[in-house]
Tab-separated table of C-alpha atoms in Angstrom:
chain	number	residue	atom	x	y	z
A	1	UNK	CA	11.161	-25.303	-6.369
A	2	UNK	CA	13.653	-23.266	-4.317
A	3	UNK	CA	16.292	-23.724	-7.034
A	4	UNK	CA	13.900	-22.436	-9.706
A	5	UNK	CA	13.041	-19.349	-7.647
A	6	UNK	CA	16.701	-18.662	-6.860
A	7	UNK	CA	17.595	-18.994	-10.557
A	8	UNK	CA	14.806	-16.599	-11.574
A	9	UNK	CA	15.985	-14.092	-8.955
A	10	UNK	CA	19.552	-14.277	-10.293
A	11	UNK	CA	18.355	-13.644	-13.873
A	12	UNK	CA	16.223	-10.719	-12.637
A	13	UNK	CA	19.043	-9.078	-10.674
A	14	UNK	CA	21.500	-9.509	-13.555
A	15	UNK	CA	19.170	-7.982	-16.141
A	16	UNK	CA	17.358	-5.207	-14.218
A	17	UNK	CA	20.378	-2.896	-13.652
A	18	UNK	CA	21.230	-3.029	-17.353
A	19	UNK	CA	17.627	-2.364	-18.423
A	20	UNK	CA	16.939	0.424	-15.929
A	21	UNK	CA	20.028	2.375	-17.013
A	22	UNK	CA	18.695	2.861	-20.544
A	23	UNK	CA	17.625	6.042	-22.257
A	24	UNK	CA	13.947	6.852	-23.000
A	25	UNK	CA	14.531	6.110	-26.715
A	26	UNK	CA	15.194	2.429	-25.936
A	27	UNK	CA	12.742	-0.144	-27.210
A	28	UNK	CA	11.476	-3.342	-25.666
A	29	UNK	CA	11.069	-6.581	-27.576
A	30	UNK	CA	9.336	-9.833	-26.658
A	31	UNK	CA	10.048	-12.952	-28.730
A	32	UNK	CA	8.091	-16.213	-28.637
A	33	UNK	CA	9.465	-19.151	-30.601
A	34	UNK	CA	9.788	-22.890	-31.103
A	35	UNK	CA	13.070	-24.725	-31.639
A	36	UNK	CA	14.177	-28.181	-32.799
A	37	UNK	CA	17.273	-30.329	-32.179
A	38	UNK	CA	18.352	-29.037	-28.777
A	39	UNK	CA	21.676	-30.063	-27.277
A	40	UNK	CA	19.732	-32.167	-24.738
A	41	UNK	CA	17.996	-34.039	-27.610
A	42	UNK	CA	21.388	-34.865	-29.105
A	43	UNK	CA	22.764	-35.947	-25.701
A	44	UNK	CA	19.750	-38.225	-25.169
A	45	UNK	CA	20.246	-39.959	-28.529
A	46	UNK	CA	24.019	-40.309	-28.070
A	47	UNK	CA	23.484	-41.591	-24.511
A	48	UNK	CA	21.095	-44.230	-25.867
A	49	UNK	CA	23.711	-45.392	-28.377
A	50	UNK	CA	26.362	-45.688	-25.646
A	51	UNK	CA	23.936	-47.512	-23.319
A	52	UNK	CA	23.255	-50.076	-26.050
A	53	UNK	CA	26.968	-50.493	-26.814
A	54	UNK	CA	28.140	-50.805	-23.195
A	55	UNK	CA	25.395	-53.256	-22.173
A	56	UNK	CA	25.886	-55.449	-25.251
A	57	UNK	CA	22.301	-54.792	-26.323
A	58	UNK	CA	20.615	-55.585	-22.983
A	59	UNK	CA	19.493	-51.958	-22.623
A	60	UNK	CA	18.266	-50.324	-25.808
A	61	UNK	CA	16.203	-47.300	-26.794
A	62	UNK	CA	13.745	-46.983	-29.655
A	63	UNK	CA	11.018	-44.657	-30.905
A	64	UNK	CA	12.808	-41.454	-29.836
A	65	UNK	CA	10.459	-38.444	-29.659
A	66	UNK	CA	11.664	-34.883	-29.223
A	67	UNK	CA	9.128	-32.242	-28.202
A	68	UNK	CA	11.520	-29.452	-29.151
A	69	UNK	CA	11.880	-26.242	-27.161
A	70	UNK	CA	9.388	-23.486	-26.377
A	71	UNK	CA	11.139	-20.157	-25.843
A	72	UNK	CA	10.165	-16.787	-24.395
A	73	UNK	CA	12.695	-13.950	-24.602
A	74	UNK	CA	12.769	-10.299	-23.591
A	75	UNK	CA	15.257	-7.719	-24.926
A	76	UNK	CA	15.935	-4.064	-24.330
A	77	UNK	CA	17.550	-2.194	-27.217
A	78	UNK	CA	20.673	-0.297	-26.160
A	79	UNK	CA	21.460	1.197	-29.572
A	80	UNK	CA	21.270	0.246	-33.260
A	81	UNK	CA	23.700	-2.639	-32.722
A	82	UNK	CA	23.138	-4.147	-29.248
A	83	UNK	CA	20.192	-5.534	-27.267
A	84	UNK	CA	20.303	-7.238	-23.854
A	85	UNK	CA	17.732	-9.321	-22.026
A	86	UNK	CA	16.911	-12.832	-20.896
A	87	UNK	CA	15.545	-16.092	-22.288
A	88	UNK	CA	13.390	-18.764	-20.631
A	89	UNK	CA	13.082	-22.103	-22.436
A	90	UNK	CA	11.312	-25.419	-21.868
A	91	UNK	CA	12.425	-28.591	-23.676
A	92	UNK	CA	11.629	-32.286	-23.484
A	93	UNK	CA	11.500	-35.670	-25.132
A	94	UNK	CA	11.099	-39.403	-24.591
A	95	UNK	CA	12.141	-42.817	-25.896
A	96	UNK	CA	11.025	-46.415	-25.314
A	97	UNK	CA	13.336	-48.609	-23.231
A	98	UNK	CA	13.670	-52.115	-24.725
A	99	UNK	CA	15.285	-55.278	-23.435
A	100	UNK	CA	17.348	-57.675	-25.551
A	101	UNK	CA	14.153	-59.390	-26.784
A	102	UNK	CA	12.793	-56.088	-28.178
A	103	UNK	CA	10.129	-55.917	-25.455
A	104	UNK	CA	9.312	-52.478	-24.068
A	105	UNK	CA	10.216	-52.363	-20.364
A	106	UNK	CA	9.776	-48.639	-19.686
A	107	UNK	CA	10.110	-45.069	-20.851
A	108	UNK	CA	13.137	-42.822	-20.837
A	109	UNK	CA	11.811	-39.266	-20.456
A	110	UNK	CA	13.555	-35.954	-20.024
A	111	UNK	CA	12.485	-32.347	-19.691
A	112	UNK	CA	13.806	-29.153	-18.238
A	113	UNK	CA	13.942	-25.383	-18.155
A	114	UNK	CA	16.738	-23.037	-19.177
A	115	UNK	CA	17.074	-19.533	-17.679
A	116	UNK	CA	19.676	-17.446	-19.483
A	117	UNK	CA	20.654	-13.772	-19.643
A	118	UNK	CA	21.159	-12.984	-23.330
A	119	UNK	CA	22.550	-10.426	-25.763
A	120	UNK	CA	21.943	-9.802	-29.473
A	121	UNK	CA	24.290	-8.085	-31.908
A	122	UNK	CA	22.671	-6.709	-35.080
A	123	UNK	CA	24.979	-6.680	-38.091
A	124	UNK	CA	22.366	-5.652	-40.671
A	125	UNK	CA	19.318	-3.517	-39.922
A	126	UNK	CA	16.772	-2.032	-42.294
A	127	UNK	CA	13.130	-1.026	-41.836
A	128	UNK	CA	11.631	-4.431	-42.799
A	129	UNK	CA	14.587	-6.826	-42.307
A	130	UNK	CA	17.274	-7.248	-39.659
A	131	UNK	CA	20.047	-9.829	-39.236
A	132	UNK	CA	21.761	-10.629	-35.948
A	133	UNK	CA	23.729	-13.064	-33.818
A	134	UNK	CA	22.841	-14.007	-30.236
A	135	UNK	CA	24.605	-15.371	-27.166
A	136	UNK	CA	22.793	-16.606	-24.060
A	137	UNK	CA	24.291	-18.352	-21.030
A	138	UNK	CA	22.847	-19.339	-17.679
A	139	UNK	CA	21.430	-22.352	-15.887
A	140	UNK	CA	19.283	-25.298	-16.965
A	141	UNK	CA	17.159	-27.249	-14.518
A	142	UNK	CA	16.884	-30.863	-15.734
A	143	UNK	CA	14.077	-33.042	-14.415
A	144	UNK	CA	15.385	-36.126	-12.659
A	145	UNK	CA	12.188	-38.207	-12.407
A	146	UNK	CA	12.220	-41.185	-10.045
A	147	UNK	CA	9.528	-43.757	-10.979
A	148	UNK	CA	9.749	-45.658	-7.677
A	149	UNK	CA	8.998	-42.634	-5.518
A	150	UNK	CA	6.999	-40.830	-8.242
A	151	UNK	CA	8.929	-37.633	-7.545
A	152	UNK	CA	10.633	-34.941	-9.612
A	153	UNK	CA	13.814	-33.064	-8.742
A	154	UNK	CA	15.244	-30.377	-10.976
A	155	UNK	CA	19.040	-30.495	-10.914
A	156	UNK	CA	20.932	-27.361	-12.094
A	157	UNK	CA	23.491	-27.505	-14.932
A	158	UNK	CA	25.235	-24.989	-17.187
A	159	UNK	CA	23.116	-23.773	-20.145
A	160	UNK	CA	23.927	-21.809	-23.288
A	161	UNK	CA	22.574	-20.921	-26.715
A	162	UNK	CA	24.637	-19.507	-29.571
A	163	UNK	CA	22.787	-18.152	-32.606
A	164	UNK	CA	25.158	-17.848	-35.520
A	165	UNK	CA	22.628	-16.113	-37.771
A	166	UNK	CA	19.125	-14.813	-37.116
A	167	UNK	CA	16.748	-12.967	-39.448
A	168	UNK	CA	13.789	-10.802	-38.427
A	169	UNK	CA	11.281	-9.697	-41.054
A	170	UNK	CA	8.005	-7.791	-41.037
A	171	UNK	CA	6.603	-4.523	-39.765
A	172	UNK	CA	7.721	-2.050	-37.141
A	173	UNK	CA	6.008	-3.812	-34.212
A	174	UNK	CA	5.191	-7.383	-35.290
A	175	UNK	CA	7.903	-9.476	-36.922
A	176	UNK	CA	8.685	-13.070	-37.677
A	177	UNK	CA	12.125	-14.514	-37.038
A	178	UNK	CA	14.224	-17.542	-37.964
A	179	UNK	CA	17.504	-18.478	-36.253
A	180	UNK	CA	20.136	-21.148	-36.695
A	181	UNK	CA	22.507	-21.992	-33.891
A	182	UNK	CA	23.274	-24.512	-31.184
A	183	UNK	CA	22.345	-25.024	-27.546
A	184	UNK	CA	19.352	-25.322	-25.250
A	185	UNK	CA	16.914	-23.700	-27.695
A	186	UNK	CA	17.882	-25.803	-30.702
A	187	UNK	CA	19.597	-25.940	-34.043
A	188	UNK	CA	16.717	-24.104	-35.770
A	189	UNK	CA	14.258	-21.677	-34.125
A	190	UNK	CA	11.323	-19.795	-35.558
A	191	UNK	CA	8.646	-17.552	-34.089
A	192	UNK	CA	7.193	-14.087	-33.674
A	193	UNK	CA	8.432	-10.945	-31.984
A	194	UNK	CA	6.640	-7.849	-30.755
A	195	UNK	CA	8.350	-4.492	-30.150
A	196	UNK	CA	6.972	-1.727	-27.938
């Protein structure tokens, strides 16, 4: 819990000086979205393949389930081109652990949080449609669950999300968005944004 609080404090102290130095014309934006195919999902599948290969089939994984990522982001508009802010994401998934006789012997579960300062660059902006790219980098706290002691410990690792292309569409305040990229939030993200 201390690591989570320290990470949140770091994100806060990185973002607040940038936000507080803005002009009165600046706008705030909150984005809520859902993503699929996170980098942790891919690592879990690839790790399962290697575990099967290196144990000659004694340890195998089946029935992989990804829960995707749930993302909350805040941005402050600096000008027509740049916005800065922060992103908080949750992701998770599971798979069945099988022995060589195809009998389920347990579950392989993973989940975590990502806390990342972020920036967006708009390269096309009209009244109803905007296109942008995004870069976010920070820390991810991966759950290391121990079945024997029934305890969780969130270990910190490097986290990032790169959005190659994002599209916002809709009205002045409420908009939908779709992004494609790579990282902790996923290969494809979609959701709603609110500006105020």
